[in-house]
Structure formats: C-alpha cells, structure tokens
mmCIF file of C-alpha atoms (C1' of nucleotides) in Angstrom:
data_model
loop_
_atom_site.group_PDB
_atom_site.id
_atom_site.type_symbol
_atom_site.label_atom_id
_atom_site.label_comp_id
_atom_site.label_asym_id
_atom_site.label_seq_id
_atom_site.Cartn_x
_atom_site.Cartn_y
_atom_site.Cartn_z
ATOM 1 C CA MET A 1300 0.000 0.000 0.000
ATOM 2 C CA SER A 1301 1.135 3.462 -0.673
ATOM 3 C CA SER A 1302 -1.346 4.781 1.841
ATOM 4 C CA ARG A 1303 -0.124 7.139 4.376
ATOM 5 C CA TYR A 1304 0.077 4.656 7.178
ATOM 6 C CA LYS A 1305 1.268 1.115 6.986
ATOM 7 C CA THR A 1306 -1.132 -1.172 8.790
ATOM 8 C CA LYS A 1307 -1.453 -4.838 9.470
ATOM 9 C CA GLN A 1308 -4.698 -5.011 7.544
ATOM 10 C CA GLY A 1309 -3.216 -3.316 4.517
ATOM 11 C CA ASP A 1310 -0.340 -5.790 4.439
ATOM 12 C CA ILE A 1311 -2.582 -8.790 4.767
ATOM 13 C CA LEU A 1312 -4.838 -7.599 1.990
ATOM 14 C CA LEU A 1313 -1.995 -6.860 -0.372
ATOM 15 C CA ASP A 1314 -0.342 -10.193 0.343
ATOM 16 C CA TYR A 1315 -3.527 -12.059 -0.292
ATOM 17 C CA LEU A 1316 -4.205 -10.244 -3.528
ATOM 18 C CA LYS A 1317 -0.685 -10.931 -4.704
ATOM 19 C CA SER A 1318 -1.043 -14.592 -3.847
ATOM 20 C CA ARG A 1319 -4.081 -14.694 -6.064
ATOM 21 C CA GLN A 1320 -2.455 -12.890 -8.951
ATOM 22 C CA GLY A 1321 -3.783 -14.125 -12.255
ATOM 23 C CA SER A 1322 -7.228 -14.798 -10.892
ATOM 24 C CA HIS A 1323 -9.857 -12.567 -9.405
ATOM 25 C CA VAL A 1324 -11.410 -12.283 -5.999
ATOM 26 C CA THR A 1325 -14.525 -10.720 -4.562
ATOM 27 C CA ALA A 1326 -14.573 -8.513 -1.512
ATOM 28 C CA ASN A 1327 -16.522 -11.153 0.319
ATOM 29 C CA GLU A 1328 -13.999 -13.857 -0.528
ATOM 30 C CA ILE A 1329 -11.289 -11.669 0.896
ATOM 31 C CA CYS A 1330 -13.218 -11.195 4.121
ATOM 32 C CA GLU A 1331 -13.855 -14.910 4.411
ATOM 33 C CA HIS A 1332 -10.216 -15.697 3.787
ATOM 34 C CA CYS A 1333 -9.078 -13.305 6.473
ATOM 35 C CA LYS A 1334 -11.595 -14.562 8.966
ATOM 36 C CA ALA A 1335 -10.583 -18.150 8.259
ATOM 37 C CA HIS A 1336 -6.977 -17.216 8.918
ATOM 38 C CA GLY A 1337 -7.633 -15.684 12.278
ATOM 39 C CA THR A 1338 -7.269 -12.068 11.211
ATOM 40 C CA PRO A 1339 -10.757 -10.890 10.357
ATOM 41 C CA ILE A 1340 -10.949 -7.559 8.570
ATOM 42 C CA GLY A 1341 -14.093 -5.468 8.388
ATOM 43 C CA THR A 1342 -15.923 -5.266 5.115
ATOM 44 C CA ALA A 1343 -15.625 -1.517 5.013
ATOM 45 C CA THR A 1344 -11.880 -1.716 5.432
ATOM 46 C CA VAL A 1345 -11.583 -4.239 2.651
ATOM 47 C CA TYR A 1346 -13.583 -2.047 0.302
ATOM 48 C CA ARG A 1347 -11.639 1.047 1.273
ATOM 49 C CA HIS A 1348 -8.323 -0.640 0.552
ATOM 50 C CA LEU A 1349 -9.560 -2.090 -2.698
ATOM 51 C CA GLU A 1350 -10.777 1.270 -3.854
ATOM 52 C CA LYS A 1351 -7.426 2.810 -3.061
ATOM 53 C CA MET A 1352 -5.547 0.087 -4.898
ATOM 54 C CA VAL A 1353 -7.783 0.475 -7.910
ATOM 55 C CA ASP A 1354 -7.054 4.193 -7.918
ATOM 56 C CA GLU A 1355 -3.357 3.466 -7.696
ATOM 57 C CA GLY A 1356 -3.676 1.133 -10.629
ATOM 58 C CA ILE A 1357 -2.240 -1.931 -8.957
ATOM 59 C CA VAL A 1358 -5.595 -3.658 -8.810
ATOM 60 C CA ASN A 1359 -8.259 -3.977 -11.473
ATOM 61 C CA LYS A 1360 -11.937 -4.040 -10.767
ATOM 62 C CA TYR A 1361 -14.360 -5.898 -12.976
ATOM 63 C CA ASN A 1362 -18.083 -5.663 -12.885
ATOM 64 C CA ILE A 1363 -19.304 -8.821 -14.402
ATOM 65 C CA ASP A 1364 -22.946 -8.703 -13.486
ATOM 66 C CA SER A 1365 -24.921 -6.106 -11.596
ATOM 67 C CA ASN A 1366 -26.198 -8.776 -9.312
ATOM 68 C CA SER A 1367 -22.994 -10.506 -8.528
ATOM 69 C CA PRO A 1368 -20.260 -8.782 -6.586
ATOM 70 C CA ALA A 1369 -17.381 -6.998 -8.269
ATOM 71 C CA CYS A 1370 -14.176 -8.910 -8.908
ATOM 72 C CA PHE A 1371 -10.762 -7.572 -8.040
ATOM 73 C CA GLU A 1372 -7.429 -8.631 -9.359
ATOM 74 C CA TYR A 1373 -3.900 -7.721 -8.475
ATOM 75 C CA ILE A 1374 -1.936 -6.637 -11.492
ATOM 76 C CA GLY A 1375 1.138 -5.062 -9.925
ATOM 77 C CA SER A 1376 2.651 -1.692 -10.534
ATOM 78 C CA GLU A 1377 5.500 -2.202 -12.927
ATOM 79 C CA ASN A 1378 4.000 -3.576 -16.086
ATOM 80 C CA CYS A 1379 1.846 -1.750 -18.538
ATOM 81 C CA CYS A 1380 1.005 1.892 -17.886
ATOM 82 C CA GLU A 1381 3.209 3.810 -20.255
ATOM 83 C CA GLU A 1382 3.682 0.832 -22.485
ATOM 84 C CA MET A 1383 0.073 0.958 -23.577
ATOM 85 C CA CYS A 1384 -0.645 -2.600 -22.890
ATOM 86 C CA PHE A 1385 -4.135 -3.877 -22.489
ATOM 87 C CA HIS A 1386 -5.844 -6.915 -21.138
ATOM 88 C CA TYR A 1387 -8.334 -9.321 -22.434
ATOM 89 C CA LYS A 1388 -10.201 -11.736 -20.363
ATOM 90 C CA CYS A 1389 -11.739 -14.971 -21.481
ATOM 91 C CA GLU A 1390 -15.357 -15.280 -20.478
ATOM 92 C CA LYS A 1391 -15.119 -19.040 -20.487
ATOM 93 C CA CYS A 1392 -11.973 -19.933 -18.597
ATOM 94 C CA GLY A 1393 -11.443 -16.626 -16.840
ATOM 95 C CA LYS A 1394 -7.897 -16.321 -18.077
ATOM 96 C CA LEU A 1395 -6.550 -12.810 -18.175
ATOM 97 C CA VAL A 1396 -4.022 -11.999 -20.864
ATOM 98 C CA HIS A 1397 -1.745 -8.997 -21.187
ATOM 99 C CA LEU A 1398 -0.952 -7.761 -24.624
ATOM 100 C CA HIS A 1399 1.299 -5.126 -26.040
ATOM 101 C CA CYS A 1400 0.020 -4.249 -29.395
ATOM 102 C CA GLU A 1401 0.333 -1.425 -31.871
ATOM 103 C CA GLU A 1402 -3.205 -1.918 -32.985
ATOM 104 C CA PHE A 1403 -4.450 -0.926 -29.574
ATOM 105 C CA LYS A 1404 -2.313 2.160 -29.579
ATOM 106 C CA GLU A 1405 -3.953 3.118 -32.835
ATOM 107 C CA LEU A 1406 -7.378 2.701 -31.348
ATOM 108 C CA CYS A 1407 -6.418 4.962 -28.448
ATOM 109 C CA THR A 1408 -5.193 7.580 -30.836
ATOM 110 C CA HIS A 1409 -8.335 7.291 -32.879
ATOM 111 C CA LEU A 1410 -10.570 7.623 -29.835
ATOM 112 C CA LYS A 1411 -8.663 10.681 -28.790
ATOM 113 C CA GLU A 1412 -8.616 12.385 -32.162
ATOM 114 C CA HIS A 1413 -12.072 11.525 -33.396
ATOM 115 C CA HIS A 1414 -14.080 11.086 -30.243
ATOM 116 C CA ASN A 1415 -12.130 13.164 -27.760
ATOM 117 C CA PHE A 1416 -11.973 10.300 -25.382
ATOM 118 C CA VAL A 1417 -8.797 9.602 -23.440
ATOM 119 C CA ILE A 1418 -8.746 5.934 -22.666
ATOM 120 C CA ASN A 1419 -7.488 4.452 -19.440
ATOM 121 C CA PRO A 1420 -5.741 1.232 -20.399
ATOM 122 C CA MET A 1421 -5.438 0.113 -16.810
ATOM 123 C CA ARG A 1422 -9.094 -0.157 -16.376
ATOM 124 C CA THR A 1423 -10.189 -1.268 -19.787
ATOM 125 C CA VAL A 1424 -10.621 -4.956 -20.335
ATOM 126 C CA PHE A 1425 -11.710 -6.701 -23.467
ATOM 127 C CA TYR A 1426 -14.058 -9.562 -22.901
ATOM 128 C CA GLY A 1427 -14.414 -12.448 -25.238
ATOM 129 C CA ILE A 1428 -13.373 -16.008 -25.928
ATOM 130 C CA CYS A 1429 -9.741 -17.017 -26.023
ATOM 131 C CA GLU A 1430 -8.094 -19.303 -28.498
ATOM 132 C CA GLU A 1431 -8.195 -22.486 -26.422
ATOM 133 C CA CYS A 1432 -11.812 -22.097 -25.438
ATOM 134 C CA GLY A 1433 -12.729 -21.225 -28.987
ATOM 135 C CA GLU A 1434 -11.077 -24.418 -30.222
ATOM 136 C CA ARG A 1435 -12.765 -26.499 -27.596
ATOM 137 C CA GLU A 1436 -16.189 -25.396 -28.737
ATOM 138 C CA LYS A 1437 -15.801 -26.490 -32.320
ATOM 139 C CA MET B 1198 -43.276 -9.689 -26.185
ATOM 140 C CA SER B 1199 -43.313 -13.312 -27.004
ATOM 141 C CA SER B 1200 -44.539 -14.054 -23.502
ATOM 142 C CA ARG B 1201 -47.512 -16.186 -23.174
ATOM 143 C CA TYR B 1202 -49.961 -13.365 -22.687
ATOM 144 C CA LYS B 1203 -50.027 -10.083 -24.461
ATOM 145 C CA THR B 1204 -50.464 -7.266 -21.974
ATOM 146 C CA LYS B 1205 -50.692 -3.533 -22.057
ATOM 147 C CA GLN B 1206 -47.545 -3.210 -19.965
ATOM 148 C CA GLY B 1207 -45.568 -5.478 -22.223
ATOM 149 C CA ASP B 1208 -46.519 -3.429 -25.266
ATOM 150 C CA ILE B 1209 -45.633 -0.151 -23.627
ATOM 151 C CA LEU B 1210 -42.256 -1.434 -22.520
ATOM 152 C CA LEU B 1211 -41.372 -2.835 -25.897
ATOM 153 C CA ASP B 1212 -42.483 0.329 -27.670
ATOM 154 C CA TYR B 1213 -40.433 2.487 -25.385
ATOM 155 C CA LEU B 1214 -37.337 0.350 -25.765
ATOM 156 C CA LYS B 1215 -37.714 0.420 -29.518
ATOM 157 C CA SER B 1216 -38.092 4.185 -29.482
ATOM 158 C CA ARG B 1217 -34.800 4.385 -27.659
ATOM 159 C CA GLN B 1218 -33.005 2.035 -29.992
ATOM 160 C CA GLY B 1219 -29.385 3.006 -30.372
ATOM 161 C CA SER B 1220 -29.128 4.269 -26.812
ATOM 162 C CA HIS B 1221 -29.493 2.612 -23.455
ATOM 163 C CA VAL B 1222 -31.925 2.939 -20.627
ATOM 164 C CA THR B 1223 -32.019 1.974 -16.994
ATOM 165 C CA ALA B 1224 -34.933 0.223 -15.351
ATOM 166 C CA ASN B 1225 -35.593 3.317 -13.324
ATOM 167 C CA GLU B 1226 -35.680 5.533 -16.386
ATOM 168 C CA ILE B 1227 -38.266 3.249 -17.875
ATOM 169 C CA CYS B 1228 -40.413 3.467 -14.769
ATOM 170 C CA GLU B 1229 -40.144 7.238 -14.723
ATOM 171 C CA HIS B 1230 -41.032 7.478 -18.364
ATOM 172 C CA CYS B 1231 -44.124 5.340 -17.922
ATOM 173 C CA LYS B 1232 -45.234 7.244 -14.858
ATOM 174 C CA ALA B 1233 -44.757 10.545 -16.677
ATOM 175 C CA HIS B 1234 -46.917 9.259 -19.492
ATOM 176 C CA GLY B 1235 -49.833 8.315 -17.311
ATOM 177 C CA THR B 1236 -49.262 4.578 -17.418
ATOM 178 C CA PRO B 1237 -47.124 3.738 -14.417
ATOM 179 C CA ILE B 1238 -45.665 0.251 -14.388
ATOM 180 C CA GLY B 1239 -44.343 -1.447 -11.280
ATOM 181 C CA THR B 1240 -40.620 -1.871 -10.899
ATOM 182 C CA ALA B 1241 -40.957 -5.608 -10.543
ATOM 183 C CA THR B 1242 -42.886 -5.829 -13.790
ATOM 184 C CA VAL B 1243 -40.292 -3.784 -15.605
ATOM 185 C CA TYR B 1244 -37.501 -6.011 -14.387
ATOM 186 C CA ARG B 1245 -39.415 -9.153 -15.197
ATOM 187 C CA HIS B 1246 -40.000 -8.016 -18.753
ATOM 188 C CA LEU B 1247 -36.437 -6.885 -19.219
ATOM 189 C CA GLU B 1248 -35.122 -10.201 -18.009
ATOM 190 C CA LYS B 1249 -37.346 -12.021 -20.438
ATOM 191 C CA MET B 1250 -36.256 -9.823 -23.322
ATOM 192 C CA VAL B 1251 -32.614 -10.344 -22.486
ATOM 193 C CA ASP B 1252 -33.174 -14.087 -22.495
ATOM 194 C CA GLU B 1253 -34.873 -13.818 -25.845
ATOM 195 C CA GLY B 1254 -31.905 -11.875 -27.140
ATOM 196 C CA ILE B 1255 -33.818 -8.805 -28.289
ATOM 197 C CA VAL B 1256 -32.400 -6.654 -25.514
ATOM 198 C CA ASN B 1257 -28.847 -6.322 -24.282
ATOM 199 C CA LYS B 1258 -27.917 -5.748 -20.684
ATOM 200 C CA TYR B 1259 -24.764 -3.902 -19.708
ATOM 201 C CA ASN B 1260 -23.280 -3.839 -16.270
ATOM 202 C CA ILE B 1261 -21.065 -0.855 -16.142
ATOM 203 C CA ASP B 1262 -20.468 -0.389 -12.501
ATOM 204 C CA SER B 1263 -21.533 -2.445 -9.586
ATOM 205 C CA ASN B 1264 -23.006 0.584 -7.946
ATOM 206 C CA SER B 1265 -24.868 2.100 -10.821
ATOM 207 C CA PRO B 1266 -27.914 0.464 -12.327
ATOM 208 C CA ALA B 1267 -27.704 -1.845 -15.306
ATOM 209 C CA CYS B 1268 -28.329 -0.419 -18.758
ATOM 210 C CA PHE B 1269 -30.646 -2.034 -21.241
ATOM 211 C CA GLU B 1270 -30.746 -1.583 -24.957
ATOM 212 C CA TYR B 1271 -33.132 -2.787 -27.580
ATOM 213 C CA ILE B 1272 -31.297 -4.501 -30.387
ATOM 214 C CA GLY B 1273 -34.131 -6.260 -32.170
ATOM 215 C CA SER B 1274 -33.841 -9.813 -33.273
ATOM 216 C CA GLU B 1275 -31.488 -9.679 -36.209
ATOM 217 C CA ASN B 1276 -28.756 -7.027 -36.161
ATOM 218 C CA CYS B 1277 -26.477 -6.619 -33.107
ATOM 219 C CA CYS B 1278 -23.372 -8.576 -33.780
ATOM 220 C CA GLU B 1279 -22.612 -7.240 -37.226
ATOM 221 C CA GLU B 1280 -23.174 -3.701 -36.034
ATOM 222 C CA MET B 1281 -20.155 -3.956 -33.790
ATOM 223 C CA CYS B 1282 -21.049 -1.148 -31.458
ATOM 224 C CA PHE B 1283 -19.129 -0.498 -28.284
ATOM 225 C CA HIS B 1284 -19.305 1.679 -25.224
ATOM 226 C CA TYR B 1285 -17.029 3.945 -23.392
ATOM 227 C CA LYS B 1286 -17.556 5.257 -19.917
ATOM 228 C CA CYS B 1287 -16.143 8.388 -18.411
ATOM 229 C CA GLU B 1288 -14.466 7.740 -15.098
ATOM 230 C CA LYS B 1289 -15.104 11.283 -13.969
ATOM 231 C CA CYS B 1290 -18.725 12.045 -14.751
ATOM 232 C CA GLY B 1291 -19.885 8.497 -15.240
ATOM 233 C CA LYS B 1292 -21.383 9.192 -18.622
ATOM 234 C CA LEU B 1293 -21.793 6.170 -20.822
ATOM 235 C CA VAL B 1294 -21.447 6.721 -24.525
ATOM 236 C CA HIS B 1295 -22.457 4.407 -27.275
ATOM 237 C CA LEU B 1296 -20.428 4.348 -30.479
ATOM 238 C CA HIS B 1297 -20.551 2.678 -33.809
ATOM 239 C CA CYS B 1298 -17.126 2.921 -35.268
ATOM 240 C CA GLU B 1299 -15.131 1.292 -37.999
ATOM 241 C CA GLU B 1300 -11.977 1.588 -36.002
ATOM 242 C CA PHE B 1301 -13.343 -0.731 -33.417
ATOM 243 C CA LYS B 1302 -14.314 -3.249 -36.038
ATOM 244 C CA GLU B 1303 -10.725 -3.228 -37.207
ATOM 245 C CA LEU B 1304 -9.465 -3.903 -33.731
ATOM 246 C CA CYS B 1305 -11.825 -6.860 -33.448
ATOM 247 C CA THR B 1306 -10.576 -8.246 -36.718
ATOM 248 C CA HIS B 1307 -7.012 -7.753 -35.628
ATOM 249 C CA LEU B 1308 -7.552 -9.462 -32.300
ATOM 250 C CA LYS B 1309 -9.118 -12.380 -34.059
ATOM 251 C CA GLU B 1310 -6.503 -12.735 -36.770
ATOM 252 C CA HIS B 1311 -3.379 -12.048 -34.767
ATOM 253 C CA HIS B 1312 -4.273 -13.056 -31.258
ATOM 254 C CA ASN B 1313 -7.015 -15.583 -31.803
ATOM 255 C CA PHE B 1314 -9.261 -13.735 -29.452
ATOM 256 C CA VAL B 1315 -12.924 -13.333 -30.326
ATOM 257 C CA ILE B 1316 -14.119 -10.213 -28.621
ATOM 258 C CA ASN B 1317 -17.556 -9.811 -27.109
ATOM 259 C CA PRO B 1318 -18.602 -6.229 -27.831
ATOM 260 C CA MET B 1319 -21.634 -6.533 -25.596
ATOM 261 C CA ARG B 1320 -19.509 -6.829 -22.596
ATOM 262 C CA THR B 1321 -16.484 -4.741 -23.386
ATOM 263 C CA VAL B 1322 -16.414 -1.222 -22.036
ATOM 264 C CA PHE B 1323 -13.662 1.322 -22.539
ATOM 265 C CA TYR B 1324 -12.843 3.416 -19.518
ATOM 266 C CA GLY B 1325 -11.289 6.835 -19.639
ATOM 267 C CA ILE B 1326 -12.008 10.542 -19.576
ATOM 268 C CA CYS B 1327 -14.573 12.121 -21.859
ATOM 269 C CA GLU B 1328 -14.242 15.360 -23.751
ATOM 270 C CA GLU B 1329 -16.109 17.593 -21.306
ATOM 271 C CA CYS B 1330 -14.275 16.323 -18.256
ATOM 272 C CA GLY B 1331 -10.976 16.548 -20.091
ATOM 273 C CA GLU B 1332 -11.649 20.180 -20.898
ATOM 274 C CA ARG B 1333 -12.686 20.967 -17.382
ATOM 275 C CA GLU B 1334 -9.392 19.758 -16.003
ATOM 276 C CA LYS B 1335 -7.229 21.997 -18.117
ATOM 277 C "C1'" DT C 528 -0.006 14.163 20.011
ATOM 278 C "C1'" DT C 529 -1.980 14.149 15.484
ATOM 279 C "C1'" DG C 530 -4.772 12.364 12.330
ATOM 280 C "C1'" DC C 531 -5.344 8.361 9.434
ATOM 281 C "C1'" DG C 532 -7.085 3.520 9.712
ATOM 282 C "C1'" DT C 533 -10.490 0.386 11.524
ATOM 283 C "C1'" DG C 534 -14.837 -1.756 12.546
ATOM 284 C "C1'" DC C 535 -19.520 -1.678 13.607
ATOM 285 C "C1'" DA C 536 -23.921 -0.547 12.380
ATOM 286 C "C1'" DA C 537 -26.826 1.872 9.537
ATOM 287 C "C1'" DA C 538 -27.878 3.821 5.209
ATOM 288 C "C1'" DG C 539 -28.265 3.771 0.146
ATOM 289 C "C1'" DG C 540 -29.482 1.862 -4.095
ATOM 290 C "C1'" DT C 541 -30.597 -1.859 -7.267
ATOM 291 C "C1'" DT C 542 -32.865 -6.025 -8.143
ATOM 292 C "C1'" DT C 543 -35.618 -10.040 -6.665
ATOM 293 C "C1'" DT C 544 -39.404 -12.409 -4.362
ATOM 294 C "C1'" DG C 545 -43.911 -13.469 -1.943
ATOM 295 C "C1'" DC C 546 -48.480 -12.967 -2.259
ATOM 296 C "C1'" DA C 547 -52.994 -11.345 -3.239
ATOM 297 C "C1'" DT C 548 -55.358 -9.369 -7.003
ATOM 298 C "C1'" DG C 549 -56.338 -8.383 -11.821
ATOM 299 C "C1'" DG C 550 -56.593 -9.478 -16.687
ATOM 300 C "C1'" DC C 551 -55.892 -12.416 -20.972
ATOM 301 C "C1'" DA C 552 -57.447 -16.255 -23.617
ATOM 302 C "C1'" DT D 1252 -62.459 -20.880 -15.824
ATOM 303 C "C1'" DG D 1253 -57.503 -21.408 -15.583
ATOM 304 C "C1'" DC D 1254 -53.403 -19.424 -15.359
ATOM 305 C "C1'" DC D 1255 -50.230 -15.858 -16.228
ATOM 306 C "C1'" DA D 1256 -49.176 -10.949 -15.318
ATOM 307 C "C1'" DT D 1257 -49.160 -7.198 -12.198
ATOM 308 C "C1'" DG D 1258 -48.068 -4.359 -8.244
ATOM 309 C "C1'" DC D 1259 -47.080 -3.555 -3.651
ATOM 310 C "C1'" DA D 1260 -44.161 -4.201 0.032
ATOM 311 C "C1'" DA D 1261 -40.593 -6.580 1.939
ATOM 312 C "C1'" DA D 1262 -36.415 -9.003 1.370
ATOM 313 C "C1'" DA D 1263 -31.883 -9.753 -0.370
ATOM 314 C "C1'" DC D 1264 -27.527 -8.023 -1.748
ATOM 315 C "C1'" DC D 1265 -23.567 -5.364 -2.527
ATOM 316 C "C1'" DT D 1266 -21.314 -1.279 -1.331
ATOM 317 C "C1'" DT D 1267 -20.738 3.131 1.008
ATOM 318 C "C1'" DT D 1268 -20.895 6.240 4.967
ATOM 319 C "C1'" DG D 1269 -20.998 8.076 9.845
ATOM 320 C "C1'" DC D 1270 -18.874 7.868 13.961
ATOM 321 C "C1'" DA D 1271 -16.222 6.545 17.882
ATOM 322 C "C1'" DC D 1272 -12.153 4.300 18.972
ATOM 323 C "C1'" DG D 1273 -7.451 2.449 18.064
ATOM 324 C "C1'" DC D 1274 -3.025 2.729 16.336
ATOM 325 C "C1'" DA D 1275 1.013 4.405 13.355
ATOM 326 C "C1'" DA D 1276 4.319 7.973 13.042
#
DNA sequence: TTGCGTGCAAAGGTTTTGCATGGCA
DNA sequence: TGCCATGCAAAACCTTTGCACGCAA
C-alpha cells in the first residue's frame, strides 16, 4: 500500500491479492479468507483498501454482473502503464491476458482524435473467448 | 413480447425500448417514463420483462459499474453482432457513450486474426475521460 | 499528540421475491 | 375458468458512509 500509514490489515490484503495474482477475488472472498486465517478484517476496510488500490492502478476491478459482486485482481505496478498494454479476459476460462500491441495504440489515438476520449488502459478490459476455449467449442 | 400473454404493460415497454433504440436505458428511467406518461408500471414488472427480453436476445444488458444500475438496450432480433457497437464510460462524470465505429471493427478483426481472441462487444467497455471532463481539467 | 485507519452498524441503491389481485385467452 | 401478469411491500444483496475508537508515526 502506498497509503499514508502502513497497517497490518493493509499488508494482509496486499499479500492475499498478490497470492491470487492471475485470478480474481470478490470482496466477500477476501473477508472470508481473512476470517478463516484468524485475522478478520471489516468489510468496510476491505472495500476502502480495494478502492485505493484500484485508484493506484495496482488492482483492477471488474463488474461482471450487476447482481454478482465486483471482482478484483492484483496486477502489480510495474507492467503496462506507459507501455500501452491492455488486457483481455476470457469469459469461459477466466484467463486474463496482457498484450502489447500497436493496434491498440492506434485505437487509443483514434478515440482521442475523433471522439475526444482519453482511454485508461489500466481499467479497460476486453471480454471475449480465447483461443483455447474457442477451439474447444468447435 | 413473445410471452404467453399479451399485456398492455408489455406493449408499452417494448415500444419504449424500440423508441430508444441506439441508446441505453435503466430500469428506473423506464419506470419514470411510464409514470410521466400516465401509465405507471411497477418496478418488478419492468424487471421481469427486461429479463425475459434479455433471455430472448432482443435486448442487451450492460453492467457498467456495480453501484450504478444496469443499462438495457433494444437490439431487435437480427442485427447486433454485425453492427459492432461499443461503449465507453467516463471515469469522472460516469457518462456512458455508445459508439458505432469502424476503427473498433478493425481492432476486433485484428484481435481475431493475430491473437485468436474473439471479442464480445456486448460486454467490453472502454474506460477513460470524456471530452467535457478533459476540458474541465485543463 | 496528530490524524489516518479500523470496525460496527446503519444507510443507500438496485434487483428479486412473496403474495394477493387483476386481466388475458 | 384457468393461469399468467401485475403491483405492492418486503427481502436480499452489494457497497458506502458516519462515527467513535485504536493505532502508526
């Protein structure tokens, strides 16, 4: 955490998120995990930390369905930002893939020039079906 | 509606959704509209119809943010997929904008050809800062 | 000591559900 | 007549907020 104060709860949360890197977690799952490990953390605290991390760009938040809880995923701080990478997530297997691609850069430029929209690559995720899952369905 | 019974409420809802084709509406907006037009329809009824229409595939449902209401959009029975529309959402003001754009189609093609990823435009939302909010910050 | 972090409980907002009533066929 | 649709109110859920207390620096 790059919060002002370093706290036990912040450390635990960050560690847990890191340990789950590559998959996603709900706020409730985090709470359950902490409780099960003898260090319960209040829901509000969990949400407050998650929000902060999302702002910092080290965690992504996905809203899959308005009725199911949001999913969070640790993505770290070093990769991406200036590199203009983006992510796509497979709706079938849940795999999250990082891509560096000129084509995406072009789209960003286009959005900016023609639609005056400055994209935030950290938060934008493409949903769809990945190669493996596509093959499997044939 | 292709429900079992044809009802006044079903007709009104479908008509309204059709009249808003190309944009999206929340359940609450629908309720307000109906109330304002002298034919109030219960929230539960609105949701029940929307759910049915989504199942039938004539309406799309977008979940932008876990805290804001879901958006619904009439797409009819045939078009959608070839239209390749997409959405972008402003992180500042929360505005959701709906675009039909060739550039996006190209990105989809590219992702498919070079990365073997078949994008789902229904679910993909671009996040960033819109024109107005960008201006305001200068 | 200062002021952020925490946790509880309550609030806020969206969506679903139970149930009695109304309306279509 | 039989059964689905409706609407109200309440429930269910996720998430945020208010507030008093605890803890880091």
